[in-house]
Amino acid sequence: MDHERTGSYGYRKDELGKRLSRIEGQVRGIGRMVEDEKYCVEILTQIAAVRAAVDRVALGVMEDHMKGCMAEAASSDDAASHLGELMDVLERFVALRR
Amino acid sequence: MDHERTGSYGYRKDELGKRLSRIEGQVRGIGRMVEDEKYCVEILTQIAAVRAAVDRVALGVMEDHMKGCMAEAASSDDAASHLGELMDVLERFVALRR
Amino acid sequence: MDHERTGSYGYRKDELGKRLSRIEGQVRGIGRMVEDEKYCVEILTQIAAVRAAVDRVALGVMEDHMKGCMAEAASSDDAASHLGELMDVLERFVALRR
Amino acid sequence: MDHERTGSYGYRKDELGKRLSRIEGQVRGIGRMVEDEKYCVEILTQIAAVRAAVDRVALGVMEDHMKGCMAEAASSDDAASHLGELMDVLERFVALRR
């Protein structure tokens, strides 16, 4: 892993940070619901909402990555290794490998 | 929604609470990575890990729910409404509806 | 596996058969698109449609299974093994295991 | 949609065609299992296998698409529209939209 690489999402770091804080808060809220022994289906509905929020963040970062890092690498010798990396990540999200 | 219903996961409330705290910490960690503008692919790998952890919690609660609430309701008049509720949740996770 | 168990979806065997034939036709159609070297994004859109159709069939069979087989087993000694089986299947669809 | 665009998977059209035929056969097999009223869990296991096979085909086509069409477009005016298209498709597979 090249440690000098930075994130292509830098231009919207604040927005992304806020979305992650919100997800953190949602997870904390589920913890409180569990503490209060709320009904299972209410818990599951909240978990589904967290999962959807997490997926949205992931898709946004993927888009930034393709627009930034990958586009830059497109005509370089790194193109193939960048694509390999991205496919690894996609497999996790499309869910063939965990 | 019947407000007197409680969670079938009560017997392992502490364990579930700990897992949720861990997920909360993972999300916070991703927030710090974003703050530091870490490489996109590292961010995506961590998001994939959160998503897998969230799914594991959900599957556990589903199992408790079927073993507890649904088994209890199985021979009652509530059986159909319980099944309807669970199918709604399953659709969200298998991802036909969001 | 108990070979005498039959499907709880029997009452709508024909409908289910028709939906599967339609999916088969969709897959065949994608094969023809590949043969004609259609644009990747068109192929991917059709694959997404097949995947959604497959998930819908799965959710329907899950519902029948819970309404039928599992409800019957709910108060029997088989309840636990039925639940184990179903959780195995759910894990595949929620995608923690493949 | 530009009708002159062709698929970047062309170089492995035969392999892809074979995989799609195999999926078609799997779906037909599930149809026969339904006809014979096989046990729900066996049906669901086969459906999960089809879904995994479908996802594998999709990931392969995505990879070819990024390596081919998108790499070509990377430095052209079409780069943004290509990315938009791909993100639409990814959303369907990561499952925020159907």
Short mmCIF file of C-alpha atoms in Angstrom, two decimals:
data_model
loop_
_atom_site.label_atom_id
_atom_site.label_comp_id
_atom_site.label_asym_id
_atom_site.label_seq_id
_atom_site.Cartn_x
_atom_site.Cartn_y
_atom_site.Cartn_z
CA MET A 1 0.00 0.00 0.00
CA ASP A 2 1.43 3.33 -1.03
CA HIS A 3 1.36 5.50 2.07
CA GLU A 4 1.55 8.71 0.12
CA ARG A 5 -1.77 8.16 -1.55
CA THR A 6 -4.50 10.31 -0.13
CA GLY A 7 -8.26 10.26 -0.46
CA SER A 8 -10.01 11.65 -3.53
CA TYR A 9 -12.89 12.65 -1.23
CA GLY A 10 -10.79 15.37 0.40
CA TYR A 11 -12.87 18.17 -1.12
CA ARG A 12 -15.91 16.97 0.87
CA LYS A 13 -14.18 15.75 3.99
CA ASP A 14 -16.47 17.74 6.26
CA GLU A 15 -19.67 16.45 4.73
CA LEU A 16 -18.37 12.88 4.90
CA GLY A 17 -17.30 13.39 8.51
CA LYS A 18 -20.79 14.60 9.38
CA ARG A 19 -22.43 11.61 7.75
CA LEU A 20 -20.15 9.27 9.66
CA SER A 21 -20.95 11.07 12.95
CA ARG A 22 -24.61 10.64 12.19
CA ILE A 23 -24.14 6.90 11.59
CA GLU A 24 -22.17 6.67 14.84
CA GLY A 25 -25.13 8.30 16.58
CA GLN A 26 -27.55 5.87 14.96
CA VAL A 27 -25.49 2.91 16.18
CA ARG A 28 -25.37 4.41 19.68
CA GLY A 29 -29.14 4.80 19.52
CA ILE A 30 -29.54 1.12 18.68
CA GLY A 31 -27.35 0.35 21.70
CA ARG A 32 -29.79 2.28 23.89
CA MET A 33 -32.76 0.46 22.34
CA VAL A 34 -31.07 -2.84 23.16
CA GLU A 35 -30.44 -1.61 26.71
CA ASP A 36 -34.18 -0.87 26.98
CA GLU A 37 -35.03 -4.25 25.44
CA LYS A 38 -37.02 -2.70 22.62
CA TYR A 39 -38.94 -4.98 20.32
CA CYS A 40 -36.72 -6.98 17.90
CA VAL A 41 -38.41 -5.67 14.76
CA GLU A 42 -37.78 -2.05 15.80
CA ILE A 43 -34.10 -2.91 16.33
CA LEU A 44 -33.89 -4.62 12.94
CA THR A 45 -35.52 -1.66 11.20
CA GLN A 46 -32.90 0.66 12.70
CA ILE A 47 -30.09 -1.70 11.74
CA ALA A 48 -31.40 -1.73 8.16
CA ALA A 49 -31.29 2.09 8.19
CA VAL A 50 -27.66 2.05 9.39
CA ARG A 51 -26.74 -0.42 6.71
CA ALA A 52 -28.33 1.74 4.01
CA ALA A 53 -26.49 4.82 5.33
CA VAL A 54 -23.20 2.90 5.37
CA ASP A 55 -23.77 1.76 1.78
CA ARG A 56 -24.47 5.33 0.69
CA VAL A 57 -21.19 6.52 2.21
CA ALA A 58 -19.37 3.67 0.47
CA LEU A 59 -20.89 4.45 -2.92
CA GLY A 60 -19.91 8.10 -2.54
CA VAL A 61 -16.31 7.23 -1.71
CA MET A 62 -16.22 4.77 -4.64
CA GLU A 63 -17.40 7.51 -6.96
CA ASP A 64 -14.78 9.98 -5.68
CA HIS A 65 -12.15 7.29 -5.98
CA MET A 66 -12.98 6.54 -9.59
CA LYS A 67 -13.22 10.22 -10.47
CA GLY A 68 -9.97 11.02 -8.69
CA CYS A 69 -7.39 8.36 -8.00
CA MET A 70 -8.41 5.99 -10.77
CA ALA A 71 -8.83 8.60 -13.47
CA GLU A 72 -5.36 9.91 -12.63
CA ALA A 73 -3.90 6.43 -12.79
CA ALA A 74 -5.79 5.51 -15.97
CA SER A 75 -2.97 6.08 -18.37
CA SER A 76 -0.15 5.18 -15.99
CA ASP A 77 1.53 1.89 -15.14
CA ASP A 78 -0.54 1.79 -11.97
CA ALA A 79 -3.83 1.42 -13.83
CA ALA A 80 -3.95 -2.36 -13.45
CA SER A 81 -3.11 -2.40 -9.74
CA HIS A 82 -5.70 0.31 -9.10
CA LEU A 83 -8.33 -1.71 -10.87
CA GLY A 84 -7.39 -4.84 -8.92
CA GLU A 85 -7.78 -2.98 -5.65
CA LEU A 86 -11.15 -1.57 -6.61
CA MET A 87 -12.45 -4.96 -7.73
CA ASP A 88 -11.43 -6.41 -4.35
CA VAL A 89 -13.50 -3.77 -2.65
CA LEU A 90 -16.45 -4.20 -5.01
CA GLU A 91 -16.50 -7.92 -4.33
CA ARG A 92 -16.94 -7.19 -0.66
CA PHE A 93 -19.89 -4.91 -1.32
CA VAL A 94 -21.58 -6.97 -4.00
CA ALA A 95 -20.88 -9.68 -1.48
CA LEU A 96 -19.04 -12.57 -3.02
CA ARG A 97 -16.27 -12.43 -0.47
CA ARG A 98 -16.05 -11.35 3.13
CA MET B 1 -46.77 -1.51 16.92
CA ASP B 2 -47.47 -3.16 20.26
CA HIS B 3 -45.48 -1.18 22.79
CA GLU B 4 -45.53 -3.94 25.35
CA ARG B 5 -43.54 -6.30 23.17
CA THR B 6 -39.96 -6.64 24.27
CA GLY B 7 -36.90 -8.06 22.61
CA SER B 8 -36.22 -11.80 22.45
CA TYR B 9 -32.52 -10.99 22.65
CA GLY B 10 -32.81 -9.88 26.28
CA TYR B 11 -30.80 -12.85 27.56
CA ARG B 12 -27.73 -11.60 25.68
CA LYS B 13 -28.29 -7.88 25.99
CA ASP B 14 -24.77 -7.28 27.29
CA GLU B 15 -23.05 -9.12 24.47
CA LEU B 16 -25.17 -7.31 21.91
CA GLY B 17 -24.44 -3.98 23.58
CA LYS B 18 -20.72 -4.69 23.39
CA ARG B 19 -20.89 -5.56 19.72
CA LEU B 20 -22.75 -2.35 19.00
CA SER B 21 -20.16 -0.32 20.96
CA ARG B 22 -17.45 -1.95 18.89
CA ILE B 23 -19.24 -1.00 15.67
CA GLU B 24 -19.66 2.55 16.99
CA GLY B 25 -15.90 2.63 17.57
CA GLN B 26 -15.24 1.33 14.07
CA VAL B 27 -17.39 4.09 12.57
CA ARG B 28 -15.58 6.68 14.71
CA GLY B 29 -12.28 5.27 13.45
CA ILE B 30 -13.42 5.72 9.85
CA GLY B 31 -14.27 9.32 10.72
CA ARG B 32 -10.68 9.83 11.89
CA MET B 33 -9.34 8.22 8.73
CA VAL B 34 -11.44 10.64 6.68
CA GLU B 35 -10.13 13.52 8.80
CA ASP B 36 -6.58 12.37 7.96
CA GLU B 37 -7.53 11.95 4.28
CA LYS B 38 -6.50 8.31 4.23
CA TYR B 39 -6.50 6.52 0.91
CA CYS B 40 -10.01 5.75 -0.45
CA VAL B 41 -9.47 2.01 -0.68
CA GLU B 42 -8.50 1.82 3.00
CA ILE B 43 -11.68 3.71 3.88
CA LEU B 44 -13.78 1.38 1.72
CA THR B 45 -12.21 -1.70 3.30
CA GLN B 46 -13.14 -0.43 6.76
CA ILE B 47 -16.67 0.42 5.62
CA ALA B 48 -17.03 -3.13 4.29
CA ALA B 49 -15.97 -4.43 7.71
CA VAL B 50 -18.59 -2.28 9.44
CA ARG B 51 -21.24 -3.48 7.05
CA ALA B 52 -20.35 -7.12 7.73
CA ALA B 53 -20.45 -6.49 11.50
CA VAL B 54 -23.83 -4.78 11.18
CA ASP B 55 -25.18 -7.72 9.16
CA ARG B 56 -23.96 -10.16 11.80
CA VAL B 57 -25.80 -8.27 14.54
CA ALA B 58 -28.93 -8.23 12.39
CA LEU B 59 -28.80 -11.97 11.72
CA GLY B 60 -28.39 -12.64 15.44
CA VAL B 61 -31.39 -10.51 16.33
CA MET B 62 -33.43 -12.20 13.56
CA GLU B 63 -32.55 -15.59 15.00
CA ASP B 64 -33.52 -14.54 18.53
CA HIS B 65 -36.71 -13.06 17.18
CA MET B 66 -37.73 -16.23 15.39
CA LYS B 67 -36.77 -18.40 18.35
CA GLY B 68 -38.57 -16.13 20.80
CA CYS B 69 -41.32 -13.79 19.67
CA MET B 70 -42.30 -15.70 16.55
CA ALA B 71 -42.28 -19.14 18.11
CA GLU B 72 -44.52 -17.82 20.88
CA ALA B 73 -46.88 -16.28 18.37
CA ALA B 74 -46.84 -19.33 16.08
CA SER B 75 -50.11 -20.82 17.25
CA SER B 76 -51.80 -17.53 18.13
CA ASP B 77 -53.89 -15.10 16.11
CA ASP B 78 -50.82 -12.90 15.85
CA ALA B 79 -48.88 -15.40 13.74
CA ALA B 80 -49.76 -13.73 10.43
CA SER B 81 -48.96 -10.19 11.55
CA HIS B 82 -45.65 -11.38 13.01
CA LEU B 83 -44.74 -13.03 9.75
CA GLY B 84 -45.68 -9.92 7.80
CA GLU B 85 -43.44 -7.79 9.99
CA LEU B 86 -40.51 -10.15 9.64
CA MET B 87 -40.87 -10.33 5.87
CA ASP B 88 -40.79 -6.52 5.73
CA VAL B 89 -37.50 -6.58 7.57
CA LEU B 90 -36.08 -9.40 5.47
CA GLU B 91 -36.87 -7.48 2.30
CA ARG B 92 -34.75 -4.63 3.56
CA PHE B 93 -31.81 -6.92 4.22
CA VAL B 94 -32.08 -9.05 1.11
CA ALA B 95 -32.46 -5.61 -0.46
CA LEU B 96 -35.52 -5.41 -2.60
CA ARG B 97 -36.84 -2.39 -0.77
CA ARG B 98 -35.24 0.48 1.03
CA MET C 1 -31.93 -33.83 5.22
CA ASP C 2 -35.34 -35.43 5.62
CA HIS C 3 -36.33 -36.60 2.16
CA GLU C 4 -39.99 -36.77 2.98
CA ARG C 5 -40.25 -33.06 3.58
CA THR C 6 -41.97 -31.24 0.78
CA GLY C 7 -42.25 -27.60 -0.13
CA SER C 8 -44.66 -25.25 1.65
CA TYR C 9 -45.00 -23.39 -1.64
CA GLY C 10 -46.93 -26.26 -3.23
CA TYR C 11 -50.19 -24.28 -3.37
CA ARG C 12 -48.57 -21.81 -5.80
CA LYS C 13 -46.29 -24.18 -7.68
CA ASP C 14 -47.56 -22.99 -11.04
CA GLU C 15 -47.00 -19.31 -10.34
CA LEU C 16 -43.51 -20.05 -9.02
CA GLY C 17 -42.75 -22.19 -12.06
CA LYS C 18 -43.81 -19.35 -14.34
CA ARG C 19 -41.61 -16.86 -12.55
CA LEU C 20 -38.64 -19.19 -12.83
CA SER C 21 -39.30 -19.69 -16.57
CA ARG C 22 -39.33 -15.93 -16.96
CA ILE C 23 -35.98 -15.63 -15.17
CA GLU C 24 -34.61 -18.40 -17.37
CA GLY C 25 -35.72 -16.38 -20.39
CA GLN C 26 -34.09 -13.24 -19.02
CA VAL C 27 -30.80 -15.09 -18.57
CA ARG C 28 -31.07 -16.45 -22.11
CA GLY C 29 -31.67 -12.91 -23.32
CA ILE C 30 -28.49 -11.73 -21.61
CA GLY C 31 -26.67 -14.55 -23.37
CA ARG C 32 -27.90 -13.18 -26.71
CA MET C 33 -26.85 -9.66 -25.75
CA VAL C 34 -23.37 -10.99 -24.98
CA GLU C 35 -23.35 -12.81 -28.32
CA ASP C 36 -24.17 -9.47 -30.01
CA GLU C 37 -21.53 -7.69 -27.90
CA LYS C 38 -24.01 -5.22 -26.49
CA TYR C 39 -22.69 -2.37 -24.38
CA CYS C 40 -21.50 -3.44 -20.89
CA VAL C 41 -23.85 -1.13 -19.02
CA GLU C 42 -26.88 -2.60 -20.79
CA ILE C 43 -25.70 -6.08 -19.83
CA LEU C 44 -25.18 -5.02 -16.21
CA THR C 45 -28.64 -3.45 -16.05
CA GLN C 46 -30.19 -6.71 -17.22
CA ILE C 47 -28.13 -8.72 -14.74
CA ALA C 48 -29.35 -6.42 -11.95
CA ALA C 49 -32.93 -7.13 -13.05
CA VAL C 50 -32.32 -10.89 -12.93
CA ARG C 51 -30.81 -10.58 -9.50
CA ALA C 52 -33.82 -8.64 -8.22
CA ALA C 53 -36.19 -11.24 -9.72
CA VAL C 54 -34.20 -14.06 -8.11
CA ASP C 55 -34.34 -12.30 -4.73
CA ARG C 56 -38.09 -11.87 -5.04
CA VAL C 57 -38.55 -15.59 -5.67
CA ALA C 58 -36.33 -16.36 -2.67
CA LEU C 59 -38.26 -14.05 -0.36
CA GLY C 60 -41.53 -15.65 -1.45
CA VAL C 61 -40.24 -19.16 -0.76
CA MET C 62 -38.87 -18.00 2.63
CA GLU C 63 -42.29 -16.64 3.53
CA ASP C 64 -44.05 -19.85 2.51
CA HIS C 65 -41.48 -21.84 4.43
CA MET C 66 -41.99 -19.87 7.63
CA LYS C 67 -45.75 -19.95 7.25
CA GLY C 68 -45.76 -23.66 6.47
CA CYS C 69 -42.88 -25.90 7.48
CA MET C 70 -41.61 -23.75 10.33
CA ALA C 71 -44.98 -22.97 11.86
CA GLU C 72 -45.76 -26.70 11.86
CA ALA C 73 -42.45 -27.48 13.51
CA ALA C 74 -42.69 -24.61 16.00
CA SER C 75 -43.88 -26.66 18.93
CA SER C 76 -42.09 -29.88 17.98
CA ASP C 77 -38.62 -31.21 18.74
CA ASP C 78 -37.62 -30.16 15.24
CA ALA C 79 -38.04 -26.46 15.94
CA ALA C 80 -34.34 -25.88 16.65
CA SER C 81 -33.06 -27.75 13.61
CA HIS C 82 -35.56 -25.93 11.39
CA LEU C 83 -34.38 -22.60 12.72
CA GLY C 84 -30.73 -23.57 12.19
CA GLU C 85 -31.44 -24.47 8.58
CA LEU C 86 -33.27 -21.23 7.92
CA MET C 87 -30.50 -19.14 9.49
CA ASP C 88 -27.99 -20.88 7.22
CA VAL C 89 -30.03 -19.81 4.24
CA LEU C 90 -30.55 -16.28 5.50
CA GLU C 91 -26.81 -15.85 5.97
CA ARG C 92 -26.33 -16.63 2.32
CA PHE C 93 -28.86 -14.01 1.28
CA VAL C 94 -27.88 -11.31 3.74
CA ALA C 95 -24.44 -12.28 2.45
CA LEU C 96 -22.12 -13.09 5.30
CA ARG C 97 -21.29 -16.48 3.90
CA ARG C 98 -21.09 -17.92 0.45
CA MET D 1 -27.50 5.50 -25.04
CA ASP D 2 -24.87 5.39 -27.76
CA HIS D 3 -25.76 2.45 -29.97
CA GLU D 4 -22.30 2.17 -31.41
CA ARG D 5 -20.74 1.31 -28.09
CA THR D 6 -19.88 -2.34 -27.78
CA GLY D 7 -18.92 -4.52 -24.87
CA SER D 8 -15.43 -4.52 -23.41
CA TYR D 9 -15.93 -8.20 -22.59
CA GLY D 10 -15.81 -9.16 -26.25
CA TYR D 11 -12.47 -10.96 -25.92
CA ARG D 12 -14.10 -13.51 -23.58
CA LYS D 13 -17.55 -13.65 -25.12
CA ASP D 14 -17.50 -17.44 -25.32
CA GLU D 15 -16.59 -17.95 -21.69
CA LEU D 16 -19.25 -15.47 -20.60
CA GLY D 17 -21.82 -17.16 -22.84
CA LYS D 18 -20.99 -20.51 -21.25
CA ARG D 19 -21.40 -19.14 -17.76
CA LEU D 20 -24.77 -17.67 -18.67
CA SER D 21 -25.90 -21.00 -20.17
CA ARG D 22 -24.89 -22.69 -16.95
CA ILE D 23 -26.95 -20.20 -14.91
CA GLU D 24 -29.87 -20.76 -17.28
CA GLY D 25 -29.55 -24.49 -16.59
CA GLN D 26 -29.44 -23.89 -12.84
CA VAL D 27 -32.65 -21.84 -13.01
CA ARG D 28 -34.30 -24.57 -15.10
CA GLY D 29 -33.20 -27.09 -12.47
CA ILE D 30 -34.87 -25.05 -9.74
CA GLY D 31 -38.02 -25.05 -11.86
CA ARG D 32 -37.93 -28.86 -11.89
CA MET D 33 -37.37 -28.95 -8.13
CA VAL D 34 -40.44 -26.76 -7.69
CA GLU D 35 -42.40 -29.05 -10.01
CA ASP D 36 -41.40 -31.98 -7.76
CA GLU D 37 -42.26 -29.94 -4.63
CA LYS D 38 -38.78 -30.32 -3.18
CA TYR D 39 -38.18 -29.07 0.33
CA CYS D 40 -38.08 -25.23 0.63
CA VAL D 41 -34.59 -25.12 2.09
CA GLU D 42 -33.16 -27.08 -0.83
CA ILE D 43 -34.82 -24.62 -3.22
CA LEU D 44 -33.45 -21.64 -1.30
CA THR D 45 -29.95 -23.11 -1.29
CA GLN D 46 -30.07 -23.45 -5.07
CA ILE D 47 -31.42 -19.92 -5.46
CA ALA D 48 -28.53 -18.63 -3.34
CA ALA D 49 -26.12 -20.44 -5.68
CA VAL D 50 -27.73 -18.81 -8.73
CA ARG D 51 -27.52 -15.41 -7.10
CA ALA D 52 -23.82 -15.88 -6.35
CA ALA D 53 -23.18 -17.00 -9.95
CA VAL D 54 -25.08 -13.98 -11.28
CA ASP D 55 -23.03 -11.65 -9.04
CA ARG D 56 -19.80 -13.22 -10.29
CA VAL D 57 -20.79 -12.58 -13.91
CA ALA D 58 -21.70 -8.98 -13.02
CA LEU D 59 -18.38 -8.34 -11.29
CA GLY D 60 -16.51 -9.73 -14.28
CA VAL D 61 -18.39 -7.47 -16.71
CA MET D 62 -17.81 -4.48 -14.38
CA GLU D 63 -14.09 -5.20 -14.39
CA ASP D 64 -13.97 -5.49 -18.19
CA HIS D 65 -15.99 -2.31 -18.47
CA MET D 66 -13.62 -0.34 -16.26
CA LYS D 67 -10.58 -1.77 -17.97
CA GLY D 68 -11.99 -1.14 -21.42
CA CYS D 69 -14.73 1.43 -21.99
CA MET D 70 -14.00 3.56 -18.95
CA ALA D 71 -10.24 3.62 -19.33
CA GLU D 72 -10.69 4.72 -22.94
CA ALA D 73 -13.09 7.46 -21.91
CA ALA D 74 -10.95 8.56 -18.95
CA SER D 75 -9.35 11.50 -20.64
CA SER D 76 -12.25 12.35 -22.95
CA ASP D 77 -15.33 14.53 -22.52
CA ASP D 78 -17.33 11.37 -21.93
CA ALA D 79 -15.56 10.56 -18.67
CA ALA D 80 -18.26 12.10 -16.47
CA SER D 81 -21.19 10.46 -18.25
CA HIS D 82 -19.41 7.10 -18.14
CA LEU D 83 -18.89 7.44 -14.41
CA GLY D 84 -22.53 8.43 -13.88
CA GLU D 85 -23.68 5.32 -15.74
CA LEU D 86 -21.41 3.04 -13.77
CA MET D 87 -22.51 4.52 -10.45
CA ASP D 88 -26.14 3.88 -11.42
CA VAL D 89 -25.29 0.25 -11.99
CA LEU D 90 -23.25 -0.03 -8.79
CA GLU D 91 -26.15 1.35 -6.77
CA ARG D 92 -28.31 -1.46 -8.04
CA PHE D 93 -25.76 -4.08 -7.00
CA VAL D 94 -24.77 -2.57 -3.67
CA ALA D 95 -28.54 -2.32 -3.39
CA LEU D 96 -29.61 1.17 -2.54
CA ARG D 97 -31.95 1.36 -5.53
CA ARG D 98 -33.94 -1.15 -7.46
#
